[in-house]
């Protein structure tokens, strides 16, 4: 086995992803499948833009395997322009694309710091909010490349804070002033273990200190924000996460399976204040049909929090992060239990490459792939009666169609025209980067 093209990445890190070693025996009938699986696993390190594996016969019973990689750019000292709102759609409609609600600054990121897939990130951001933070992740820091760690710390300030969810509109109510109304400090350390090629476990301990403007916890706004009458609080989070990832393309899967479970214990006690135990589970299945002429995705998410009577800071359920219904991007739904099911069917329309105008070894061309899709989502969020809104404790459903654009380094842009059960419809934009 020989490896070409890795200028920065350690050779042994690439060999860690190959399920056969020098001296092993391979079945001729299964060899193409074994080599393709190895290529996928090397590619899914997310360190290379291209990976190829080529066998050649050197004797009647021996082959040489050549793994050729094209490394990505790893070092990104880039200017930053970020929105403070939950998503682009919320910023565009709710706040009329107000450019005063942005954060600017610089992000320094190295995604392969020592050539072992370790990542260093430093954020220096200012504007509508401030963020000074860093993180360092070394997923393969032991001799067997199966254990690692992550450390992070930071300080943030915000000029506005969502103090409550409006039960009539399911939109966030904001408390804002000219000065910073929320100050936060955090630090965390995480241990990571990897079994085989597809299973990872994480144990994370973090501590957060939050200090709010005193007005936030008054009766005029939300005295239950922290579940206590204090405007500042510090609390630990102890979490365990299990992940299973076996897909063909880590940034835009078409075949394979992703599953995960996260358990979090927040606070020092069991009830009252911010104390909570939460369970989050996910299962995603990517399928191909009719000799890869059609693809489908089944996504299942569930969460449970205890006790059911939660401080407002712990009530986030649907509409945050990736757990939302397409067509309900403008709404948030709080609760102690939630479930979401999504189904998507898609077809590849076309794919092409545009030569990059400058001669850069890491980026010789810019690829584009277009998929047409249709989808339908179901969701449900349970809440205690005192926290109930118009979208709690009822079955929710949405649907629509759209275009996915996949381009360089796994960046994908989603243009979606969605409908929901409230009789609303509209065009929504989502995006995701390869890093």
Short mmCIF file of C-alpha atoms in Angstrom, two decimals:
data_model
loop_
_atom_site.label_atom_id
_atom_site.label_comp_id
_atom_site.label_asym_id
_atom_site.label_seq_id
_atom_site.Cartn_x
_atom_site.Cartn_y
_atom_site.Cartn_z
CA UNK A 1 0.00 0.00 0.00
CA UNK A 2 1.43 3.37 -1.00
CA UNK A 3 0.03 6.87 -0.54
CA UNK A 4 0.58 9.89 -2.76
CA UNK A 5 -0.42 13.55 -2.50
CA UNK A 6 -0.40 14.01 1.28
CA UNK A 7 1.90 16.97 1.93
CA UNK A 8 0.53 17.79 5.39
CA UNK A 9 -1.54 14.81 6.48
CA UNK A 10 0.30 12.01 8.23
CA UNK A 11 0.44 8.76 6.25
CA UNK A 12 -0.54 6.67 9.27
CA UNK A 13 -3.74 8.73 9.69
CA UNK A 14 -4.82 7.75 6.17
CA UNK A 15 -3.88 4.10 6.71
CA UNK A 16 -6.06 4.14 9.86
CA UNK A 17 -9.10 4.49 7.58
CA UNK A 18 -8.22 1.51 5.36
CA UNK A 19 -9.76 -1.75 6.56
CA UNK A 20 -7.00 -3.95 5.06
CA UNK A 21 -3.26 -3.96 5.79
CA UNK A 22 -0.12 -5.05 3.97
CA UNK A 23 -0.07 -8.86 3.94
CA UNK A 24 -3.86 -9.29 4.14
CA UNK A 25 -5.79 -11.45 1.69
CA UNK A 26 -8.70 -10.07 -0.32
CA UNK A 27 -11.35 -11.96 -2.23
CA UNK A 28 -11.23 -11.21 -5.95
CA UNK A 29 -15.04 -11.18 -6.10
CA UNK A 30 -15.33 -8.51 -3.37
CA UNK A 31 -12.20 -6.50 -4.13
CA UNK A 32 -13.92 -3.60 -5.91
CA UNK A 33 -16.39 -3.19 -3.02
CA UNK A 34 -13.60 -3.31 -0.43
CA UNK A 35 -11.53 -0.71 -2.29
CA UNK A 36 -14.54 1.61 -2.72
CA UNK A 37 -15.35 1.36 0.98
CA UNK A 38 -11.75 2.26 1.82
CA UNK A 39 -11.90 5.24 -0.56
CA UNK A 40 -15.07 6.49 1.15
CA UNK A 41 -13.55 6.17 4.60
CA UNK A 42 -10.43 8.13 3.61
CA UNK A 43 -12.56 10.79 1.90
CA UNK A 44 -14.79 11.10 4.97
CA UNK A 45 -11.85 12.29 7.03
CA UNK A 46 -12.99 15.58 5.46
CA UNK A 47 -9.37 16.49 4.77
CA UNK A 48 -9.29 15.85 1.01
CA UNK A 49 -11.18 17.17 -1.99
CA UNK A 50 -10.37 14.06 -4.05
CA UNK A 51 -9.44 10.47 -3.18
CA UNK A 52 -8.72 7.61 -5.56
CA UNK A 53 -7.58 4.04 -4.91
CA UNK A 54 -5.96 2.11 -7.74
CA UNK A 55 -4.93 -1.57 -7.59
CA UNK A 56 -2.32 -3.09 -9.89
CA UNK A 57 -1.25 -6.69 -10.26
CA UNK A 58 2.43 -7.26 -9.39
CA UNK A 59 2.36 -11.09 -9.20
CA UNK A 60 -0.16 -13.84 -9.70
CA UNK A 61 -1.25 -13.55 -6.07
CA UNK A 62 -0.15 -10.01 -5.15
CA UNK A 63 -1.46 -6.53 -5.82
CA UNK A 64 -0.13 -3.07 -5.10
CA UNK A 65 -2.69 -0.52 -3.90
CA UNK A 66 -2.00 3.15 -4.57
CA UNK A 67 -4.03 5.72 -2.61
CA UNK A 68 -3.88 9.19 -4.16
CA UNK A 69 -5.31 12.19 -2.33
CA UNK A 70 -5.69 15.87 -3.08
CA UNK A 71 -5.50 17.88 0.14
CA UNK A 72 -7.88 20.76 0.84
CA UNK A 73 -6.84 24.14 2.06
CA UNK A 74 -6.46 23.78 5.81
CA UNK A 75 -5.60 27.29 6.96
CA UNK A 76 -8.38 29.89 6.89
CA UNK A 77 -7.69 33.33 8.40
CA UNK A 78 -10.97 34.73 7.06
CA UNK A 79 -13.10 37.82 7.68
CA UNK A 80 -16.45 37.03 9.25
CA UNK A 81 -19.92 38.39 8.58
CA UNK A 82 -22.57 36.62 10.66
CA UNK A 83 -26.22 37.11 11.51
CA UNK A 84 -27.37 37.11 15.12
CA UNK A 85 -30.74 35.60 14.23
CA UNK A 86 -31.63 31.89 14.16
CA UNK A 87 -31.43 31.61 10.38
CA UNK A 88 -31.24 33.67 7.19
CA UNK A 89 -35.01 33.44 6.63
CA UNK A 90 -35.80 34.86 10.07
CA UNK A 91 -33.36 37.75 9.53
CA UNK A 92 -34.80 38.52 6.09
CA UNK A 93 -38.50 38.50 7.00
CA UNK A 94 -38.72 39.34 10.70
CA UNK A 95 -35.99 42.01 10.73
CA UNK A 96 -36.16 43.17 7.07
CA UNK A 97 -32.51 42.25 6.44
CA UNK A 98 -31.34 44.80 9.03
CA UNK A 99 -27.55 45.07 8.60
CA UNK A 100 -27.17 46.51 12.09
CA UNK A 101 -27.98 43.00 13.35
CA UNK A 102 -24.71 41.49 12.18
CA UNK A 103 -21.46 40.40 13.74
CA UNK A 104 -18.14 41.01 12.02
CA UNK A 105 -14.53 40.20 12.75
CA UNK A 106 -12.02 37.49 11.94
CA UNK A 107 -11.94 33.74 12.29
CA UNK A 108 -8.67 31.85 12.31
CA UNK A 109 -9.15 28.16 11.60
CA UNK A 110 -6.69 25.39 10.88
CA UNK A 111 -8.39 22.09 10.07
CA UNK A 112 -5.27 19.93 10.05
CA UNK A 113 -2.96 21.65 12.52
CA UNK A 114 -0.32 18.94 12.95
CA UNK A 115 -1.39 16.65 10.10
CA UNK A 116 -3.41 14.35 12.38
CA UNK A 117 -6.82 15.83 11.59
CA UNK A 118 -6.65 18.14 14.60
CA UNK A 119 -8.50 21.46 14.41
CA UNK A 120 -7.73 24.84 15.92
CA UNK A 121 -10.30 27.67 15.82
CA UNK A 122 -10.03 31.21 17.17
CA UNK A 123 -12.89 33.73 16.90
CA UNK A 124 -12.53 37.50 17.37
CA UNK A 125 -15.94 39.00 16.59
CA UNK A 126 -17.59 42.34 17.32
CA UNK A 127 -20.70 44.26 16.31
CA UNK A 128 -24.23 43.51 17.48
CA UNK A 129 -22.68 40.89 19.73
CA UNK A 130 -19.14 39.95 20.75
CA UNK A 131 -17.40 36.63 20.73
CA UNK A 132 -13.85 35.87 21.84
CA UNK A 133 -13.33 32.14 21.88
CA UNK A 134 -11.08 29.27 20.89
CA UNK A 135 -11.26 25.51 20.54
CA UNK A 136 -8.74 22.78 19.85
CA UNK A 137 -9.75 19.27 18.87
CA UNK A 138 -7.36 16.33 18.52
CA UNK A 139 -9.44 13.24 17.66
CA UNK A 140 -6.42 10.95 17.19
CA UNK A 141 -3.96 11.87 19.90
CA UNK A 142 -2.90 8.40 21.09
CA UNK A 143 -0.61 5.87 19.43
CA UNK A 144 -3.52 3.74 18.22
CA UNK A 145 -5.33 6.78 16.76
CA UNK A 146 -8.49 5.72 18.56
CA UNK A 147 -8.68 8.27 21.40
CA UNK A 148 -8.63 12.04 21.51
CA UNK A 149 -9.74 15.19 23.28
CA UNK A 150 -11.20 18.64 22.75
CA UNK A 151 -10.85 21.82 24.83
CA UNK A 152 -12.64 25.12 24.34
CA UNK A 153 -13.32 28.37 26.18
CA UNK A 154 -14.81 31.74 25.40
CA UNK A 155 -16.54 34.94 26.37
CA UNK A 156 -19.61 36.36 24.61
CA UNK A 157 -21.77 39.46 24.96
CA UNK A 158 -25.18 40.19 23.40
CA UNK A 159 -27.20 43.36 23.03
CA UNK A 160 -30.46 41.43 22.93
CA UNK A 161 -31.78 38.22 24.38
CA UNK A 162 -34.83 36.10 23.64
CA UNK A 163 -36.55 36.26 27.02
CA UNK A 164 -39.76 34.43 26.11
CA UNK A 165 -41.65 32.68 23.30
CA UNK A 166 -44.91 34.38 22.31
CA UNK A 167 -47.65 31.70 22.76
CA UNK A 168 -49.82 33.32 20.05
CA UNK A 169 -47.22 33.64 17.30
CA UNK A 170 -44.53 31.11 18.32
CA UNK A 171 -41.88 33.74 17.73
CA UNK A 172 -39.16 34.85 20.10
CA UNK A 173 -39.73 38.00 22.12
CA UNK A 174 -36.54 40.02 22.39
CA UNK A 175 -35.26 42.15 25.24
CA UNK A 176 -32.69 44.62 23.89
CA UNK A 177 -30.83 47.71 25.01
CA UNK A 178 -27.99 49.85 23.71
CA UNK A 179 -25.67 48.11 26.15
CA UNK A 180 -24.92 44.40 26.44
CA UNK A 181 -27.76 42.62 28.25
CA UNK A 182 -26.21 39.13 28.29
CA UNK A 183 -22.66 38.22 29.29
CA UNK A 184 -21.48 34.62 29.18
CA UNK A 185 -18.28 32.73 29.94
CA UNK A 186 -17.79 29.05 29.20
CA UNK A 187 -15.13 26.36 29.25
CA UNK A 188 -15.30 22.70 28.33
CA UNK A 189 -13.17 19.60 27.97
CA UNK A 190 -14.13 16.47 26.07
CA UNK A 191 -12.80 12.93 25.74
CA UNK A 192 -13.38 11.04 22.49
CA UNK A 193 -13.08 7.32 21.80
CA UNK A 194 -13.44 5.57 18.47
CA UNK A 195 -14.22 1.90 17.92
CA UNK A 196 -13.70 0.55 14.43
CA UNK A 197 -14.40 2.88 11.52
CA UNK A 198 -17.91 4.11 12.21
CA UNK A 199 -18.53 4.39 15.97
CA UNK A 200 -17.52 7.31 18.19
CA UNK A 201 -18.24 8.17 21.80
CA UNK A 202 -17.77 11.51 23.56
CA UNK A 203 -17.80 12.45 27.24
CA UNK A 204 -17.89 16.21 27.80
CA UNK A 205 -17.75 18.32 30.94
CA UNK A 206 -18.43 22.04 30.60
CA UNK A 207 -19.17 24.99 32.84
CA UNK A 208 -21.16 28.08 31.87
CA UNK A 209 -21.65 31.36 33.71
CA UNK A 210 -24.46 33.65 32.52
CA UNK A 211 -25.15 37.20 33.68
CA UNK A 212 -28.30 38.98 32.42
CA UNK A 213 -29.67 42.47 32.73
CA UNK A 214 -31.74 42.50 35.93
CA UNK A 215 -34.88 43.52 34.02
CA UNK A 216 -35.05 40.20 32.14
CA UNK A 217 -36.14 38.22 35.19
CA UNK A 218 -38.81 40.70 36.35
CA UNK A 219 -42.55 40.02 36.00
CA UNK A 220 -42.65 42.33 32.98
CA UNK A 221 -40.48 39.92 31.01
CA UNK A 222 -39.82 36.41 32.32
CA UNK A 223 -39.19 35.64 36.01
CA UNK A 224 -38.87 31.93 35.06
CA UNK A 225 -35.98 32.45 32.67
CA UNK A 226 -33.57 30.65 35.02
CA UNK A 227 -36.25 29.09 37.21
CA UNK A 228 -34.95 31.27 40.06
CA UNK A 229 -35.07 34.92 41.06
CA UNK A 230 -31.38 35.49 40.26
CA UNK A 231 -30.19 37.29 37.14
CA UNK A 232 -26.86 35.45 37.07
CA UNK A 233 -26.11 31.78 37.41
CA UNK A 234 -23.32 29.25 36.85
CA UNK A 235 -23.93 25.60 36.06
CA UNK A 236 -22.12 22.49 34.78
CA UNK A 237 -23.16 20.21 31.91
CA UNK A 238 -22.04 16.59 31.85
CA UNK A 239 -22.88 14.80 28.60
CA UNK A 240 -22.37 11.49 26.85
CA UNK A 241 -22.76 11.16 23.08
CA UNK A 242 -22.68 8.08 20.87
CA UNK A 243 -22.47 8.47 17.08
CA UNK A 244 -22.61 5.95 14.27
CA UNK A 245 -21.74 7.32 10.81
CA UNK A 246 -21.39 5.11 7.74
CA UNK A 247 -22.17 7.13 4.61
CA UNK A 248 -20.75 7.60 1.14
CA UNK A 249 -20.17 11.38 1.38
CA UNK A 250 -19.78 12.98 4.81
CA UNK A 251 -21.04 16.42 3.73
CA UNK A 252 -23.90 15.36 1.43
CA UNK A 253 -24.76 11.67 1.91
CA UNK A 254 -26.74 9.74 -0.71
CA UNK A 255 -26.37 6.26 0.78
CA UNK A 256 -25.66 5.00 4.27
CA UNK A 257 -26.76 5.40 7.88
CA UNK A 258 -26.27 7.98 10.64
CA UNK A 259 -27.47 7.41 14.20
CA UNK A 260 -26.79 9.11 17.50
CA UNK A 261 -27.79 9.47 21.13
CA UNK A 262 -26.88 12.27 23.57
CA UNK A 263 -27.61 12.32 27.30
CA UNK A 264 -27.02 15.56 29.24
CA UNK A 265 -27.16 16.25 32.96
CA UNK A 266 -27.32 20.00 33.64
CA UNK A 267 -26.93 21.60 37.03
CA UNK A 268 -25.95 20.29 40.45
CA UNK A 269 -29.42 19.12 41.55
CA UNK A 270 -32.40 17.25 40.16
CA UNK A 271 -35.19 19.82 40.13
CA UNK A 272 -35.61 23.59 40.26
CA UNK A 273 -33.42 26.30 38.74
CA UNK A 274 -31.67 25.10 35.55
CA UNK A 275 -31.39 21.48 36.70
CA UNK A 276 -32.36 19.05 33.95
CA UNK A 277 -31.70 15.68 32.35
CA UNK A 278 -32.19 15.49 28.60
CA UNK A 279 -32.12 12.72 25.98
CA UNK A 280 -31.69 13.43 22.26
CA UNK A 281 -31.78 10.70 19.62
CA UNK A 282 -31.46 10.74 15.84
CA UNK A 283 -31.64 8.17 13.06
CA UNK A 284 -31.08 8.98 9.37
CA UNK A 285 -31.18 6.49 6.51
CA UNK A 286 -29.99 7.39 3.02
CA UNK A 287 -31.19 5.10 0.22
CA UNK A 288 -30.63 4.77 -3.53
CA UNK A 289 -33.22 3.41 -5.97
CA UNK A 290 -33.32 2.26 -9.59
CA UNK A 291 -29.54 1.97 -10.04
CA UNK A 292 -28.84 5.35 -8.42
CA UNK A 293 -31.34 7.23 -10.59
CA UNK A 294 -33.32 8.25 -7.51
CA UNK A 295 -32.43 8.80 -3.86
CA UNK A 296 -34.45 9.10 -0.67
CA UNK A 297 -33.79 10.09 2.93
CA UNK A 298 -35.65 9.17 6.13
CA UNK A 299 -34.82 11.33 9.16
CA UNK A 300 -36.13 10.67 12.68
CA UNK A 301 -35.43 12.89 15.70
CA UNK A 302 -36.66 12.68 19.27
CA UNK A 303 -35.97 14.47 22.55
CA UNK A 304 -37.10 14.14 26.15
CA UNK A 305 -36.37 16.46 29.08
CA UNK A 306 -37.05 15.99 32.77
CA UNK A 307 -38.55 17.35 34.89
CA UNK A 308 -41.43 18.55 32.66
CA UNK A 309 -41.54 21.88 34.48
CA UNK A 310 -38.41 23.54 33.10
CA UNK A 311 -36.72 26.89 33.34
CA UNK A 312 -37.24 28.83 30.11
CA UNK A 313 -33.57 28.49 29.15
CA UNK A 314 -34.11 24.69 28.95
CA UNK A 315 -37.39 24.65 27.03
CA UNK A 316 -36.03 24.83 23.47
CA UNK A 317 -37.58 22.10 21.37
CA UNK A 318 -38.35 22.60 17.65
CA UNK A 319 -37.03 25.38 15.44
CA UNK A 320 -33.49 25.44 16.80
CA UNK A 321 -30.47 24.11 14.92
CA UNK A 322 -31.26 21.23 12.58
CA UNK A 323 -34.41 20.05 14.39
CA UNK A 324 -37.14 21.97 12.56
CA UNK A 325 -39.93 21.39 10.06
CA UNK A 326 -39.28 22.73 6.57
CA UNK A 327 -41.86 25.48 6.12
CA UNK A 328 -41.86 26.53 9.77
CA UNK A 329 -38.49 28.31 9.83
CA UNK A 330 -40.07 31.46 11.29
CA UNK A 331 -41.40 29.67 14.38
CA UNK A 332 -39.98 28.11 17.53
CA UNK A 333 -41.83 25.57 19.64
CA UNK A 334 -40.86 24.96 23.24
CA UNK A 335 -41.54 21.81 25.19
CA UNK A 336 -40.23 18.93 27.27
CA UNK A 337 -40.81 16.25 24.60
CA UNK A 338 -40.61 16.43 20.82
CA UNK A 339 -40.42 14.19 17.76
CA UNK A 340 -39.80 14.93 14.09
CA UNK A 341 -39.99 12.69 11.02
CA UNK A 342 -38.79 13.89 7.60
CA UNK A 343 -38.93 12.20 4.22
CA UNK A 344 -37.12 13.47 1.11
CA UNK A 345 -36.92 12.07 -2.41
CA UNK A 346 -34.41 13.55 -4.84
CA UNK A 347 -32.99 13.10 -8.32
CA UNK A 348 -29.65 14.23 -9.70
CA UNK A 349 -30.17 16.70 -12.52
CA UNK A 350 -26.67 17.54 -13.76
CA UNK A 351 -23.06 17.80 -12.69
CA UNK A 352 -20.14 19.76 -14.14
CA UNK A 353 -16.84 21.42 -13.25
CA UNK A 354 -15.56 24.93 -13.94
CA UNK A 355 -11.76 25.35 -14.14
CA UNK A 356 -10.46 27.66 -11.44
CA UNK A 357 -9.02 30.80 -13.07
CA UNK A 358 -5.80 30.63 -11.03
CA UNK A 359 -3.37 27.73 -10.84
CA UNK A 360 -3.88 26.38 -7.32
CA UNK A 361 -2.93 22.80 -6.58
CA UNK A 362 -5.59 22.32 -3.88
CA UNK A 363 -8.38 23.74 -6.07
CA UNK A 364 -7.92 23.02 -9.81
CA UNK A 365 -11.64 23.36 -10.54
CA UNK A 366 -14.97 24.19 -8.94
CA UNK A 367 -17.54 21.37 -9.14
CA UNK A 368 -21.31 21.86 -9.22
CA UNK A 369 -23.99 19.21 -8.79
CA UNK A 370 -27.73 19.91 -8.84
CA UNK A 371 -30.47 17.77 -7.25
CA UNK A 372 -34.23 18.28 -7.54
CA UNK A 373 -36.21 17.16 -4.50
CA UNK A 374 -39.65 16.90 -2.90
CA UNK A 375 -40.28 16.40 0.81
CA UNK A 376 -42.76 16.09 3.65
CA UNK A 377 -42.27 16.56 7.41
CA UNK A 378 -44.21 15.62 10.55
CA UNK A 379 -43.60 16.96 14.05
CA UNK A 380 -45.01 17.09 17.57
CA UNK A 381 -43.90 18.97 20.68
CA UNK A 382 -45.42 18.36 24.11
CA UNK A 383 -45.55 21.13 26.69
CA UNK A 384 -47.10 21.55 30.12
CA UNK A 385 -50.31 23.63 29.99
CA UNK A 386 -48.76 26.70 31.60
CA UNK A 387 -46.18 26.89 28.78
CA UNK A 388 -48.48 25.86 25.92
CA UNK A 389 -48.61 27.77 22.61
CA UNK A 390 -50.71 27.46 19.47
CA UNK A 391 -48.27 24.90 17.98
CA UNK A 392 -47.76 22.73 21.06
CA UNK A 393 -49.55 19.43 21.71
CA UNK A 394 -50.76 18.99 18.14
CA UNK A 395 -49.55 17.15 15.06
CA UNK A 396 -47.67 19.46 12.70
CA UNK A 397 -47.07 18.78 9.03
CA UNK A 398 -45.31 20.57 6.17
CA UNK A 399 -44.16 19.79 2.63
CA UNK A 400 -42.55 21.26 -0.44
CA UNK A 401 -40.04 20.94 -3.23
CA UNK A 402 -36.66 22.47 -4.02
CA UNK A 403 -33.17 22.39 -5.47
CA UNK A 404 -29.93 21.37 -3.71
CA UNK A 405 -26.67 22.75 -5.06
CA UNK A 406 -23.51 20.90 -4.04
CA UNK A 407 -20.19 22.59 -4.75
CA UNK A 408 -16.58 22.88 -3.67
CA UNK A 409 -15.44 21.34 -0.36
CA UNK A 410 -18.88 19.91 0.36
CA UNK A 411 -20.63 23.28 0.54
CA UNK A 412 -24.32 22.80 -0.25
CA UNK A 413 -27.06 25.36 -0.73
CA UNK A 414 -30.74 24.43 -0.37
CA UNK A 415 -33.47 26.42 -2.12
CA UNK A 416 -36.84 25.21 -0.83
CA UNK A 417 -40.43 26.26 -1.50
CA UNK A 418 -42.45 24.98 1.45
CA UNK A 419 -46.07 24.80 2.64
CA UNK A 420 -47.35 24.35 6.18
CA UNK A 421 -50.69 23.51 7.83
CA UNK A 422 -51.27 27.15 8.71
CA UNK A 423 -51.90 27.87 5.04
CA UNK A 424 -48.55 29.63 4.65
CA UNK A 425 -46.00 29.10 1.91
CA UNK A 426 -42.75 30.67 0.83
CA UNK A 427 -39.21 30.30 -0.44
CA UNK A 428 -36.54 29.40 2.14
CA UNK A 429 -32.77 29.33 1.87
CA UNK A 430 -30.43 27.06 3.84
CA UNK A 431 -26.74 26.43 3.55
CA UNK A 432 -24.08 24.19 5.01
CA UNK A 433 -20.31 24.26 4.68
CA UNK A 434 -17.92 21.38 4.28
CA UNK A 435 -15.94 22.62 7.33
#
